[in-house]
mmCIF file with all atom_site columns, C-alpha atoms and ligand atoms in Angstrom:
data_model
loop_
_atom_site.group_PDB
_atom_site.id
_atom_site.type_symbol
_atom_site.label_atom_id
_atom_site.label_alt_id
_atom_site.label_comp_id
_atom_site.label_asym_id
_atom_site.label_entity_id
_atom_site.label_seq_id
_atom_site.pdbx_PDB_ins_code
_atom_site.Cartn_x
_atom_site.Cartn_y
_atom_site.Cartn_z
_atom_site.occupancy
_atom_site.B_iso_or_equiv
_atom_site.pdbx_formal_charge
_atom_site.auth_seq_id
_atom_site.auth_comp_id
_atom_site.auth_asym_id
_atom_site.auth_atom_id
_atom_site.pdbx_PDB_model_num
ATOM   1   C  CA  . MET A 1 1   ? 139.362 116.293 107.709 1.00 78.00 ? 13  MET A CA  1
ATOM   2   C  CA  . GLU A 1 2   ? 139.364 116.860 103.987 1.00 87.00 ? 14  GLU A CA  1
ATOM   3   C  CA  . ILE A 1 3   ? 136.231 116.009 102.047 1.00 92.00 ? 15  ILE A CA  1
ATOM   4   C  CA  . ASN A 1 4   ? 136.093 115.670 98.277  1.00 93.00 ? 16  ASN A CA  1
ATOM   5   C  CA  . LEU A 1 5   ? 132.816 115.334 96.456  1.00 96.00 ? 17  LEU A CA  1
ATOM   6   C  CA  . ASN A 1 6   ? 133.396 114.109 92.928  1.00 96.00 ? 18  ASN A CA  1
ATOM   7   C  CA  . LYS A 1 7   ? 131.291 115.185 89.987  1.00 97.00 ? 19  LYS A CA  1
ATOM   8   C  CA  . ILE A 1 8   ? 129.145 112.038 89.857  1.00 97.00 ? 20  ILE A CA  1
ATOM   9   C  CA  . SER A 1 9   ? 128.174 112.231 93.510  1.00 98.00 ? 21  SER A CA  1
ATOM   10  C  CA  . SER A 1 10  ? 127.319 115.935 93.403  1.00 98.00 ? 22  SER A CA  1
ATOM   11  C  CA  . CYS A 1 11  ? 125.292 115.485 90.194  1.00 98.00 ? 23  CYS A CA  1
ATOM   12  C  CA  . GLN A 1 12  ? 123.376 112.572 91.723  1.00 98.00 ? 24  GLN A CA  1
ATOM   13  C  CA  . MET A 1 13  ? 122.555 114.627 94.819  1.00 97.00 ? 25  MET A CA  1
ATOM   14  C  CA  . GLU A 1 14  ? 121.504 117.632 92.740  1.00 98.00 ? 26  GLU A CA  1
ATOM   15  C  CA  . GLU A 1 15  ? 119.178 115.508 90.608  1.00 97.00 ? 27  GLU A CA  1
ATOM   16  C  CA  . ALA A 1 16  ? 117.635 113.929 93.717  1.00 95.00 ? 28  ALA A CA  1
ATOM   17  C  CA  . ALA A 1 17  ? 117.155 117.298 95.413  1.00 95.00 ? 29  ALA A CA  1
ATOM   18  C  CA  . LYS A 1 18  ? 115.547 118.833 92.312  1.00 96.00 ? 30  LYS A CA  1
ATOM   19  C  CA  . ALA A 1 19  ? 113.262 115.825 91.771  1.00 95.00 ? 31  ALA A CA  1
ATOM   20  C  CA  . ALA A 1 20  ? 112.090 115.833 95.395  1.00 91.00 ? 32  ALA A CA  1
ATOM   21  C  CA  . TYR A 1 21  ? 111.518 119.592 95.543  1.00 93.00 ? 33  TYR A CA  1
ATOM   22  C  CA  . PRO A 1 22  ? 109.537 121.045 97.300  1.00 91.00 ? 34  PRO A CA  1
ATOM   23  C  CA  . GLY A 1 23  ? 109.946 117.937 99.466  1.00 88.00 ? 35  GLY A CA  1
ATOM   24  C  CA  . GLU A 1 24  ? 113.203 116.787 101.026 1.00 88.00 ? 36  GLU A CA  1
ATOM   25  C  CA  . CYS A 1 25  ? 115.385 114.074 99.607  1.00 90.00 ? 37  CYS A CA  1
ATOM   26  C  CA  . CYS A 1 26  ? 117.926 112.055 101.515 1.00 90.00 ? 38  CYS A CA  1
ATOM   27  C  CA  . GLY A 1 27  ? 120.408 109.328 100.804 1.00 93.00 ? 39  GLY A CA  1
ATOM   28  C  CA  . ILE A 1 28  ? 123.721 107.678 101.455 1.00 95.00 ? 40  ILE A CA  1
ATOM   29  C  CA  . LEU A 1 29  ? 127.196 108.853 100.462 1.00 96.00 ? 41  LEU A CA  1
ATOM   30  C  CA  . LEU A 1 30  ? 129.507 106.108 99.227  1.00 97.00 ? 42  LEU A CA  1
ATOM   31  C  CA  . GLY A 1 31  ? 133.227 106.550 98.907  1.00 96.00 ? 43  GLY A CA  1
ATOM   32  C  CA  . LYS A 1 32  ? 136.652 105.843 100.284 1.00 94.00 ? 44  LYS A CA  1
ATOM   33  C  CA  . THR A 1 33  ? 138.562 107.014 103.295 1.00 88.00 ? 45  THR A CA  1
ATOM   34  C  CA  . ALA A 1 34  ? 142.310 107.456 103.240 1.00 77.00 ? 46  ALA A CA  1
ATOM   35  C  CA  . LYS A 1 35  ? 143.798 107.818 106.670 1.00 64.00 ? 47  LYS A CA  1
ATOM   36  C  CA  . ASN A 1 36  ? 147.377 108.975 106.536 1.00 56.00 ? 48  ASN A CA  1
ATOM   37  C  CA  . SER A 1 37  ? 149.381 110.579 109.344 1.00 45.00 ? 49  SER A CA  1
ATOM   38  C  CA  . GLY A 1 38  ? 146.347 111.482 111.392 1.00 57.00 ? 50  GLY A CA  1
ATOM   39  C  CA  . LYS A 1 39  ? 144.822 113.639 108.711 1.00 61.00 ? 51  LYS A CA  1
ATOM   40  C  CA  . GLY A 1 40  ? 141.756 111.932 107.364 1.00 72.00 ? 52  GLY A CA  1
ATOM   41  C  CA  . GLU A 1 41  ? 140.680 112.405 103.814 1.00 86.00 ? 53  GLU A CA  1
ATOM   42  C  CA  . ILE A 1 42  ? 137.336 111.237 102.521 1.00 91.00 ? 54  ILE A CA  1
ATOM   43  C  CA  . GLU A 1 43  ? 136.391 110.904 98.902  1.00 94.00 ? 55  GLU A CA  1
ATOM   44  C  CA  . VAL A 1 44  ? 132.712 110.747 98.022  1.00 97.00 ? 56  VAL A CA  1
ATOM   45  C  CA  . LEU A 1 45  ? 132.311 108.831 94.771  1.00 97.00 ? 57  LEU A CA  1
ATOM   46  C  CA  . GLU A 1 46  ? 128.649 107.882 94.485  1.00 97.00 ? 58  GLU A CA  1
ATOM   47  C  CA  . THR A 1 47  ? 125.353 108.287 96.249  1.00 97.00 ? 59  THR A CA  1
ATOM   48  C  CA  . ARG A 1 48  ? 122.215 106.216 96.725  1.00 95.00 ? 60  ARG A CA  1
ATOM   49  C  CA  . GLU A 1 49  ? 118.914 107.939 97.216  1.00 92.00 ? 61  GLU A CA  1
ATOM   50  C  CA  . ALA A 1 50  ? 116.743 106.552 99.969  1.00 89.00 ? 62  ALA A CA  1
ATOM   51  C  CA  . PRO A 1 51  ? 113.274 105.439 98.887  1.00 80.00 ? 63  PRO A CA  1
ATOM   52  C  CA  . ASN A 1 52  ? 110.775 108.121 99.723  1.00 64.00 ? 64  ASN A CA  1
ATOM   53  C  CA  . LEU A 1 53  ? 108.574 106.198 102.129 1.00 58.00 ? 65  LEU A CA  1
ATOM   54  C  CA  . VAL A 1 54  ? 107.131 109.132 103.974 1.00 53.00 ? 66  VAL A CA  1
ATOM   55  C  CA  . GLN A 1 55  ? 105.803 111.391 101.236 1.00 48.00 ? 67  GLN A CA  1
ATOM   56  C  CA  . GLY A 1 56  ? 106.103 115.031 102.017 1.00 48.00 ? 68  GLY A CA  1
ATOM   57  C  CA  . GLU A 1 57  ? 107.584 114.810 105.461 1.00 53.00 ? 69  GLU A CA  1
ATOM   58  C  CA  . GLN A 1 58  ? 110.593 112.596 105.083 1.00 50.00 ? 70  GLN A CA  1
ATOM   59  C  CA  . LYS A 1 59  ? 113.426 113.936 107.154 1.00 51.00 ? 71  LYS A CA  1
ATOM   60  C  CA  . SER A 1 60  ? 117.135 113.647 106.685 1.00 44.00 ? 72  SER A CA  1
ATOM   61  C  CA  . THR A 1 61  ? 117.649 112.022 109.978 1.00 45.00 ? 73  THR A CA  1
ATOM   62  C  CA  . ARG A 1 62  ? 115.242 109.122 109.517 1.00 50.00 ? 74  ARG A CA  1
ATOM   63  C  CA  . PHE A 1 63  ? 117.843 106.611 108.375 1.00 51.00 ? 75  PHE A CA  1
ATOM   64  C  CA  . GLU A 1 64  ? 117.710 104.774 111.651 1.00 50.00 ? 76  GLU A CA  1
ATOM   65  C  CA  . ALA A 1 65  ? 114.018 104.177 110.918 1.00 55.00 ? 77  ALA A CA  1
ATOM   66  C  CA  . ASN A 1 66  ? 114.879 102.564 107.605 1.00 76.00 ? 78  ASN A CA  1
ATOM   67  C  CA  . PRO A 1 67  ? 117.453 99.859  108.368 1.00 79.00 ? 79  PRO A CA  1
ATOM   68  C  CA  . LEU A 1 68  ? 116.426 97.782  105.360 1.00 85.00 ? 80  LEU A CA  1
ATOM   69  C  CA  . PHE A 1 69  ? 117.658 100.432 102.936 1.00 89.00 ? 81  PHE A CA  1
ATOM   70  C  CA  . LEU A 1 70  ? 120.981 100.707 104.773 1.00 89.00 ? 82  LEU A CA  1
ATOM   71  C  CA  . TYR A 1 71  ? 121.287 96.934  104.761 1.00 92.00 ? 83  TYR A CA  1
ATOM   72  C  CA  . GLN A 1 72  ? 120.552 96.725  101.021 1.00 94.00 ? 84  GLN A CA  1
ATOM   73  C  CA  . VAL A 1 73  ? 123.228 99.313  100.240 1.00 95.00 ? 85  VAL A CA  1
ATOM   74  C  CA  . GLU A 1 74  ? 125.722 97.541  102.513 1.00 95.00 ? 86  GLU A CA  1
ATOM   75  C  CA  . ARG A 1 75  ? 125.063 94.296  100.660 1.00 97.00 ? 87  ARG A CA  1
ATOM   76  C  CA  . GLU A 1 76  ? 125.379 95.998  97.285  1.00 97.00 ? 88  GLU A CA  1
ATOM   77  C  CA  . ILE A 1 77  ? 128.806 97.534  97.994  1.00 97.00 ? 89  ILE A CA  1
ATOM   78  C  CA  . GLU A 1 78  ? 130.239 94.466  99.709  1.00 97.00 ? 90  GLU A CA  1
ATOM   79  C  CA  . GLY A 1 79  ? 133.620 93.730  98.151  1.00 96.00 ? 91  GLY A CA  1
ATOM   80  C  CA  . SER A 1 80  ? 133.476 96.778  95.862  1.00 95.00 ? 92  SER A CA  1
ATOM   81  C  CA  . GLY A 1 81  ? 135.978 98.800  97.870  1.00 93.00 ? 93  GLY A CA  1
ATOM   82  C  CA  . LEU A 1 82  ? 133.324 101.405 98.551  1.00 96.00 ? 94  LEU A CA  1
ATOM   83  C  CA  . GLU A 1 83  ? 132.049 102.157 102.006 1.00 95.00 ? 95  GLU A CA  1
ATOM   84  C  CA  . ILE A 1 84  ? 129.292 104.229 103.517 1.00 94.00 ? 96  ILE A CA  1
ATOM   85  C  CA  . VAL A 1 85  ? 131.015 107.504 104.372 1.00 95.00 ? 97  VAL A CA  1
ATOM   86  C  CA  . GLY A 1 86  ? 127.989 109.597 105.268 1.00 95.00 ? 98  GLY A CA  1
ATOM   87  C  CA  . PHE A 1 87  ? 124.555 110.872 104.414 1.00 94.00 ? 99  PHE A CA  1
ATOM   88  C  CA  . TYR A 1 88  ? 123.005 113.712 102.461 1.00 94.00 ? 100 TYR A CA  1
ATOM   89  C  CA  . HIS A 1 89  ? 119.704 115.510 102.498 1.00 93.00 ? 101 HIS A CA  1
ATOM   90  C  CA  . SER A 1 90  ? 118.147 118.608 101.017 1.00 94.00 ? 102 SER A CA  1
ATOM   91  C  CA  . HIS A 1 91  ? 116.804 121.769 102.602 1.00 94.00 ? 103 HIS A CA  1
ATOM   92  C  CA  . PRO A 1 92  ? 114.078 123.050 100.271 1.00 94.00 ? 104 PRO A CA  1
ATOM   93  C  CA  . ASP A 1 93  ? 114.027 126.873 100.298 1.00 95.00 ? 105 ASP A CA  1
ATOM   94  C  CA  . CYS A 1 94  ? 116.424 126.869 103.245 1.00 95.00 ? 106 CYS A CA  1
ATOM   95  C  CA  . GLU A 1 95  ? 120.128 127.439 103.674 1.00 97.00 ? 107 GLU A CA  1
ATOM   96  C  CA  . ALA A 1 96  ? 122.576 124.534 103.561 1.00 97.00 ? 108 ALA A CA  1
ATOM   97  C  CA  . ILE A 1 97  ? 123.186 124.750 107.297 1.00 96.00 ? 109 ILE A CA  1
ATOM   98  C  CA  . PRO A 1 98  ? 122.470 121.884 109.731 1.00 95.00 ? 110 PRO A CA  1
ATOM   99  C  CA  . SER A 1 99  ? 119.382 122.276 111.886 1.00 93.00 ? 111 SER A CA  1
ATOM   100 C  CA  . ARG A 1 100 ? 119.666 121.630 115.603 1.00 93.00 ? 112 ARG A CA  1
ATOM   101 C  CA  . GLU A 1 101 ? 118.235 118.149 115.054 1.00 90.00 ? 113 GLU A CA  1
ATOM   102 C  CA  . ASP A 1 102 ? 120.706 117.529 112.213 1.00 92.00 ? 114 ASP A CA  1
ATOM   103 C  CA  . THR A 1 103 ? 123.619 118.480 114.470 1.00 93.00 ? 115 THR A CA  1
ATOM   104 C  CA  . GLU A 1 104 ? 122.395 116.370 117.378 1.00 91.00 ? 116 GLU A CA  1
ATOM   105 C  CA  . LYS A 1 105 ? 122.232 113.254 115.218 1.00 88.00 ? 117 LYS A CA  1
ATOM   106 C  CA  . MET A 1 106 ? 125.646 113.575 113.599 1.00 93.00 ? 118 MET A CA  1
ATOM   107 C  CA  . VAL A 1 107 ? 127.883 110.580 114.215 1.00 92.00 ? 119 VAL A CA  1
ATOM   108 C  CA  . PRO A 1 108 ? 131.625 111.315 114.492 1.00 91.00 ? 120 PRO A CA  1
ATOM   109 C  CA  . GLY A 1 109 ? 133.594 110.130 111.472 1.00 89.00 ? 121 GLY A CA  1
ATOM   110 C  CA  . LEU A 1 110 ? 130.700 110.432 109.031 1.00 92.00 ? 122 LEU A CA  1
ATOM   111 C  CA  . ILE A 1 111 ? 130.091 113.199 106.491 1.00 94.00 ? 123 ILE A CA  1
ATOM   112 C  CA  . TYR A 1 112 ? 126.805 115.039 106.228 1.00 95.00 ? 124 TYR A CA  1
ATOM   113 C  CA  . ALA A 1 113 ? 126.114 116.840 102.961 1.00 96.00 ? 125 ALA A CA  1
ATOM   114 C  CA  . ILE A 1 114 ? 123.298 119.369 102.871 1.00 96.00 ? 126 ILE A CA  1
ATOM   115 C  CA  . LEU A 1 115 ? 121.885 120.802 99.659  1.00 97.00 ? 127 LEU A CA  1
ATOM   116 C  CA  . SER A 1 116 ? 120.017 124.056 99.521  1.00 97.00 ? 128 SER A CA  1
ATOM   117 C  CA  . VAL A 1 117 ? 117.420 123.761 96.768  1.00 96.00 ? 129 VAL A CA  1
ATOM   118 C  CA  . THR A 1 118 ? 114.915 126.270 95.417  1.00 97.00 ? 130 THR A CA  1
ATOM   119 C  CA  . ALA A 1 119 ? 112.466 126.227 92.512  1.00 96.00 ? 131 ALA A CA  1
ATOM   120 C  CA  . ASP A 1 120 ? 115.421 127.328 90.328  1.00 97.00 ? 132 ASP A CA  1
ATOM   121 C  CA  . GLY A 1 121 ? 117.550 124.341 91.302  1.00 97.00 ? 133 GLY A CA  1
ATOM   122 C  CA  . VAL A 1 122 ? 120.353 123.555 93.720  1.00 98.00 ? 134 VAL A CA  1
ATOM   123 C  CA  . VAL A 1 123 ? 122.034 126.737 94.916  1.00 98.00 ? 135 VAL A CA  1
ATOM   124 C  CA  . ASP A 1 124 ? 124.502 125.376 97.461  1.00 98.00 ? 136 ASP A CA  1
ATOM   125 C  CA  . ILE A 1 125 ? 126.038 122.098 98.642  1.00 98.00 ? 137 ILE A CA  1
ATOM   126 C  CA  . ARG A 1 126 ? 127.971 122.014 101.900 1.00 97.00 ? 138 ARG A CA  1
ATOM   127 C  CA  . THR A 1 127 ? 129.513 119.221 103.902 1.00 96.00 ? 139 THR A CA  1
ATOM   128 C  CA  . PHE A 1 128 ? 129.693 118.927 107.659 1.00 95.00 ? 140 PHE A CA  1
ATOM   129 C  CA  . THR A 1 129 ? 131.084 116.547 110.243 1.00 93.00 ? 141 THR A CA  1
ATOM   130 C  CA  . ALA A 1 130 ? 130.343 116.139 113.924 1.00 90.00 ? 142 ALA A CA  1
ATOM   131 C  CA  . GLU A 1 131 ? 133.775 117.609 114.625 1.00 79.00 ? 143 GLU A CA  1
ATOM   132 C  CA  . SER A 1 132 ? 133.275 120.788 112.611 1.00 65.00 ? 144 SER A CA  1
HETATM 133 ZN ZN1 . ZN  B 2 .   ? 118.457 119.201 107.741 1.00 83.74 ? 20  ZN  B ZN1 1
#
């Protein structure tokens, strides 16, 4: 599966990760999927940062605990041609590698972007899928 993060989406994630530092940020990836001849391609075009409800200990994988935010984003993009293609979160002062919990909660077909962020800013952005 090929994943393309455009400039807007990576800038939005970087800003969110820097603003939340040293806490974690998380949000939704919006984009388009093009399925041709079995080889999926996903384009990430925009992101939406999740409201930081749990100050200081918000975790990437808490989306299922916040269905209202997901619902609001679904309503917002209805008819726009965009769809929810995955999620992102930051790892403050940690590598952009999924934790065991991150991996366990990955849903096939969705993209998971992880940003490594330090006091100097975002040092790495990587994307993962349940298949990879
Ligand atoms: Zn994580």
